C-alpha atoms as one frame of an Amber mdcrd trajectory, in Angstrom:
protein
 134.874 169.867  88.485 136.246 166.320  88.599 140.013 165.883  88.291 140.020
 162.162  89.171 140.370 161.046  85.566 142.787 163.794  84.564 146.506 163.062
  84.204 147.869 166.192  82.496 147.642 169.848  83.522 148.950 172.612  81.290
 149.416 176.132  82.722 149.353 179.232  80.502 151.212 181.769  82.631 152.865
 179.148  84.847 155.416 181.641  86.213 152.811 183.701  88.071 153.071 183.378
  91.820 149.582 181.905  92.234 149.835 179.711  89.137 153.196 178.291  90.159
 151.847 177.285  93.581 149.136 175.252  91.832 151.729 173.758  89.473 153.798
 172.650  92.468 150.685 171.187  94.123 149.664 169.092  91.120 153.241 168.023
  90.447 153.498 166.788  94.044 150.261 164.860  93.505 151.724 162.989  90.511
 150.048 164.851  87.645 152.052 165.555  84.499 152.535 169.330  84.721 153.929
 171.629  82.027 153.366 175.183  80.890 154.136 178.410  79.111 155.327 181.737
  80.468 156.403 184.969  78.861 159.861 185.164  80.431 162.175 182.970  82.540
 162.359 183.875  86.240 163.469 182.493  89.576 159.959 181.023  89.890 160.177
 179.144  86.562 163.699 178.016  87.439 162.342 176.484  90.653 159.629 174.671
  88.676 162.225 173.394  86.183 164.171 171.925  89.100 161.067 169.883  89.985
 161.078 168.423  86.463 158.287 170.644  85.130 158.682 171.440  81.425 158.286
 175.157  80.577 158.756 177.072  77.335 158.801 180.826  76.749 157.479 181.350
  73.230 153.764 181.378  72.425 154.063 178.407  70.090 151.725 175.412  69.844
 154.617 173.266  68.524 156.487 173.752  71.821 153.694 172.125  73.884 154.498
 168.575  75.120 152.741 165.901  73.031 150.756 164.299  75.825 148.953 167.603
  76.497 147.149 167.067  73.172 145.306 164.067  74.681 142.127 166.075  75.207
 140.247 163.673  77.487 143.204 163.410  79.902 144.113 167.115  80.000 142.992
 170.289  81.756 144.204 173.748  80.726 144.635 176.386  83.454 145.194 180.031
  82.533 145.710 183.376  84.186 143.483 186.319  83.168 146.703 188.312  82.702
 147.381 186.682  79.306 146.468 188.719  76.185 143.254 187.886  74.329 145.171
 186.992  71.155 147.355 184.373  72.896 147.830 181.632  70.274 148.059 178.658
  72.645 145.023 179.727  74.666 142.934 180.251  71.531 144.032 176.893  70.126
 142.804 175.031  73.215 139.615 177.105  73.299 138.823 176.469  69.618 139.523
 172.729  69.965 137.131 172.392  72.900 139.599 171.510  75.673 138.562 171.702
  79.321 139.790 175.167  80.378 139.686 176.794  83.806 140.863 180.050  85.307
 143.385 179.693  88.130 140.720 180.849  90.606 138.301 178.113  89.481 140.881
 175.371  90.126 141.674 176.853  93.534 137.946 177.060  94.222 137.546 173.355
  93.463 140.336 172.493  95.908 138.741 174.566  98.674 135.352 172.875  98.219
 136.859 169.571  99.317 138.830 170.915 102.311 138.326 172.997 105.430 139.297
 176.322 103.867 140.937 179.319 105.521 140.543 182.276 103.125 142.670 185.390
 103.646 141.233 188.476 101.920 142.113 192.162 101.872 143.770 194.718  99.626
 146.916 194.534 101.804 148.398 191.875 104.059 147.077 188.747 102.307 150.427
 187.132 101.583 151.965 187.753 105.001 148.840 186.730 106.906 148.258 183.539
 104.917 151.940 182.565 105.201 151.963 183.108 108.969 148.766 181.052 109.277
 150.139 178.300 107.026 153.323 178.180 109.129 151.326 177.938 112.377 149.225
 175.053 111.031 152.352 173.303 109.715 154.128 173.659 113.079 150.964 172.416
 114.821 151.286 169.279 112.629 147.843 169.705 111.107 146.954 168.204 107.734
 147.100 171.544 105.870 148.301 172.712 102.464 148.832 176.467 101.957 148.774
 178.241  98.578 150.736 181.472  98.979 151.246 184.663  96.995 154.917 184.916
  97.910 157.953 182.763  98.643 157.976 181.766 102.327 161.556 181.933 103.605
 161.025 178.961 105.947 160.073 176.703 103.017 161.705 178.515 100.066 158.391
 177.978  98.292 154.967 179.484  97.671 153.401 176.143  98.621 153.412 174.587
 102.083 152.468 171.009 101.298 150.849 169.184 104.187 147.765 167.213 103.220
 144.241 167.416 101.883 142.143 168.096 104.995 142.806 171.855 105.332 143.640
 174.530 102.762 144.956 178.037 103.347 144.466 180.330 100.362 144.831 183.966
  99.498 141.381 185.218  98.608 142.317 187.600  95.804 139.919 190.458  95.033
 141.527 191.103  91.630 139.081 190.094  88.892 136.699 189.053  91.739 138.416
 185.674  91.764 137.858 185.213  95.525 134.170 184.665  94.810 135.120 181.211
  93.441 136.221 180.035  96.914 134.349 178.096  99.595 135.827 179.478 102.846
 134.942 178.009 106.247 137.012 180.569 108.156 138.071 183.826 106.495 139.501
 187.206 107.344 139.419 190.615 105.683 142.511 192.664 106.495 141.691 195.850
 104.581 139.378 197.273 101.941 141.300 200.259 100.578 140.487 201.333  97.046
 142.600 199.396  94.527 142.211 197.633  91.177 139.981 200.450  89.959 140.976
 199.430  86.422 138.823 196.338  87.111 136.141 197.719  89.448 135.674 201.236
  88.082 134.815 202.721  91.485 135.450 202.017  95.157 131.790 201.137  95.860
 132.018 198.152  93.483 135.147 196.921  95.296 133.385 197.242  98.679 130.413
 195.281  97.337 132.774 192.551  96.176 134.162 192.172  99.711 130.612 191.985
 101.064 129.857 189.235  98.552 132.956 187.378  99.730 131.928 187.755 103.376
 128.595 186.136 102.537 130.411 183.033 101.264 132.000 182.309 104.665 130.286
 179.344 106.291 131.663 179.470 109.866 133.685 182.437 111.154 134.718 185.768
 109.634 137.512 187.863 111.169 137.561 191.586 110.412 140.058 194.369 110.960
 138.289 196.554 113.521 136.724 199.559 111.831 135.816 197.887 108.551 132.103
 198.130 107.657 131.420 194.372 107.804 130.232 192.294 110.765 132.660 189.748
 112.185 135.094 188.840 114.954 137.346 191.887 115.228 141.092 192.279 115.661
 143.284 195.327 116.213 145.960 197.069 118.280 144.873 198.722 121.538 141.346
 199.121 120.144 139.258 196.902 122.406 138.897 194.374 119.594 137.925 190.733
 120.179 141.588 189.865 119.517 143.621 192.879 120.613 147.403 193.410 120.620
 148.688 195.343 123.637 151.962 196.586 125.138 154.050 196.474 121.935 157.803
 196.880 122.420 160.828 196.358 120.180 163.980 194.587 121.346 166.824 194.101
 118.829 164.382 194.187 115.909 161.994 191.666 117.529 158.441 192.842 118.198
 157.089 191.627 121.541 153.465 192.108 122.533 150.501 190.669 124.444 147.227
 189.531 122.860 143.875 189.757 124.594 141.673 186.997 123.175 137.947 186.588
 123.959 138.927 184.242 126.817 142.433 185.151 128.067 145.430 187.488 127.940
 148.440 185.755 126.362 151.689 187.584 127.102 155.007 188.138 125.347 154.333
 186.927 121.826 157.454 187.434 119.694 157.706 188.015 115.940 160.809 188.730
 113.882 159.093 190.609 111.058 159.008 194.393 111.525 156.189 196.909 111.537
 152.889 197.431 113.312 151.127 196.243 110.138 152.775 192.862 110.690 151.608
 192.837 114.301 148.093 193.124 112.859 148.743 190.352 110.333 150.054 188.152
 113.139 147.075 188.840 115.397 144.502 187.784 112.798 146.483 184.638 111.891
 146.619 183.845 115.621 142.876 184.510 115.924 142.014 182.106 113.099 144.309
 179.357 114.415 143.074 179.839 117.990 139.439 179.636 116.893 140.218 176.428
 115.005 141.584 174.915 118.218 145.361 175.331 117.981 146.714 175.981 121.520
 148.045 179.511 122.043 151.349 178.135 123.336 151.806 176.221 120.061 150.937
 179.361 118.072 153.419 181.486 120.033 156.205 178.950 119.537 155.522 178.816
 115.778 155.619 182.607 115.522 159.126 182.705 117.002 160.438 180.555 114.143
 158.639 182.405 111.324 161.254 183.960 109.003 159.030 185.997 106.720 158.426
 186.164 102.970 160.779 187.139 100.189 160.142 190.704  98.994 158.157 191.537
 102.160 160.512 193.733 104.224 163.434 191.425 103.533 166.812 192.465 104.859
 169.182 191.824 101.965 172.046 193.530 103.836 172.041 194.463 107.511 175.336
 195.807 108.868 176.271 198.676 111.183 177.020 200.880 108.183 174.516 199.785
 105.534 171.011 198.301 105.427 169.305 197.167 102.193 165.605 196.297 102.455
 163.454 194.788  99.697 159.647 195.121  99.746 156.788 194.452  97.323 154.830
 197.582  98.379 153.006 199.079  95.385 150.022 200.897  96.923 150.243 204.089
  99.043 148.955 202.288 102.156 151.683 199.646 101.776 154.382 202.270 101.227
 153.208 204.075 104.378 153.548 200.809 106.317 157.107 200.281 105.043 158.116
 203.895 105.704 156.699 203.799 109.239 158.390 200.462 110.018 161.782 201.657
 108.766 161.492 204.903 110.737 160.480 202.997 113.863 163.508 200.683 113.571
 166.059 203.283 112.422 164.813 206.584 113.892 168.029 208.576 113.490 169.329
 207.284 110.133 168.900 208.757 106.656 166.600 206.663 104.441 166.780 206.430
 100.638 163.853 204.823  98.777 164.013 203.426  95.244 160.444 203.062  93.929
 159.075 201.580  90.723 155.399 202.566  90.211 153.203 199.636  89.104 150.446
 200.232  86.510 149.502 203.492  84.827 145.937 203.317  86.159 147.046 202.816
  89.780 149.521 205.708  89.480 146.785 207.939  88.036 144.090 206.932  90.537
 146.286 207.444  93.636 148.759 210.081  92.444 148.359 212.382  95.467 148.432
 209.487  97.949 151.623 208.159  96.332 153.181 211.626  96.616 152.320 211.804
 100.325 153.642 208.340 101.154 156.863 208.730  99.146 157.526 212.094 100.812
 158.151 210.215 104.067 161.628 209.174 102.868 164.694 211.445 103.122 165.738
 210.719  99.536 163.931 209.197  96.554 164.998 207.578  93.304 161.963 207.062
  91.057 161.945 204.569  88.176 159.653 204.578  85.157 156.169 203.108  85.576
 156.051 199.318  85.154 153.167 198.706  82.706 152.401 195.028  83.484 149.170
 194.355  81.573 148.544 197.990  80.551 149.330 200.384  77.727 150.613 203.905
  78.533 148.128 206.628  79.475 148.940 210.101  78.161 150.283 212.371  80.909
 150.622 209.571  83.480 154.370 209.438  84.007 156.955 209.196  86.768 157.848
 212.851  86.036 154.255 213.835  86.936 154.498 211.906  90.209 157.943 213.305
  91.017 156.638 216.854  90.727 154.097 216.230  93.483 156.572 214.746  96.001
 157.841 217.044  98.773 161.189 215.316  99.380 164.000 217.723  98.446 166.464
 215.070  97.260 164.460 213.339  94.533 165.256 212.221  91.002 164.171 210.025
  88.100 166.565 207.253  87.110 167.012 204.578  84.499 167.425 201.125  86.037
 170.943 200.935  84.598 172.002 203.966  86.651 170.439 203.053  89.999 173.530
 201.390  91.500 175.672 204.431  90.701 173.085 206.778  92.239 172.718 204.675
  95.383 176.498 204.750  95.844 176.473 208.543  95.446 174.059 208.865  98.389
 175.168 209.072 102.021 171.984 207.343 103.218 172.598 204.360 105.485 169.181
 202.737 104.875 168.243 201.767 101.299 164.642 200.636 100.708 163.708 199.222
  97.290 159.956 198.993  96.747 157.549 198.025  93.969 155.728 195.098  92.359
 157.220 195.134  88.846 160.613 193.872  87.739 162.390 195.875  90.449 162.859
 192.516  92.202 165.490 191.650  89.571 167.180 195.022  90.109 167.240 194.404
  93.871 169.414 191.336  93.300 171.842 193.332  91.154 172.069 196.077  93.788
 172.516 193.471  96.521 175.347 191.699  94.730 177.104 194.990  94.012 176.754
 196.435  97.515 177.581 193.102  99.151 180.997 193.132  97.499 181.615 196.631
  98.870 180.586 195.682 102.417 183.024 192.750 102.321 185.973 194.912 101.241
């Protein structure tokens, strides 16, 4: 893939979190960038503010004229678009150069020292922590992220063309397009079974990814792949020890292969984030970043939007927003909230994501959601799927042990939250619940100010 003679890049699905990071990257490198997306969002608004032209109807006439210069243009698309997408089929039929998002990212990693962050959970947080460490260490690194880093208000940390940090996404096996020098695998829980069919195929995909790593592979201790291990009090090669919490800050020591580094501080909650921090530290340390520099960077890391974000944090009310959409992720959120607020009542608002995921993990979802004192359950967010008969939020609700549980329309959520006496409100899910979170925040914020 040679982009040297290309001037125009057109993104079909430009509002996706991974697509928009690439759009920002090419815009910063003086390409003419434009695109289509299904609906406006905060992400597309941010791209508009950079001067990137975006339209929201699948209409060939809405495409900027210079995109039709075939020899100067590359089309990038997300596999999430429907097969009958008019713009995509136009470019395909006319013989334009077309790449998947993962292929473009793969081309970038071939020409850099690539840190790949893989795993069914923890990719976004781990890659953002690592990108922040490399940025603070003043290394020539650009990080492509799957979330909006609070420190940069962006899903791209632009820093140069020597090093790349990328999320190695197992969905659609796209991580097999990458050329990682260093990589980590945070977890291999069953997920995306709508793509893989069975867990064994997913496991094989991670093994195939591990075989692509040219230098060093870091593995959560206990996973069935060989590599440098990390963990918490597990005798791993990089091992967190002596965890304590002071005013919401997690403080711990890390035993590396060569030394014990004491009193590392992070301001993102949960033992799962201690693990994410340890593997980011391990990768940076192995690359040669001094541990003192890493520790100082970690103190200033502010987290990622929709990853355990405190929207409101007062003595009387706490509103937390999190992207969790898999039972393992919900368990991590529930455990972190309980660890931080052990004596307070916790209300969760959850929007299931995908009919297939709800069906495949129905009992695990019921177990994880039963950890909350109260539950408001929204309808299943379909994303790319059509409904499956019998797979409903009512089915899930019936399996949950929590006594105070109910189904709600989105329009009624604010009223139902206000009717609860819970002090801690946790809103979780990967669909359009992020928009609802903002509405709840604005409404509750007014009340806390009165």
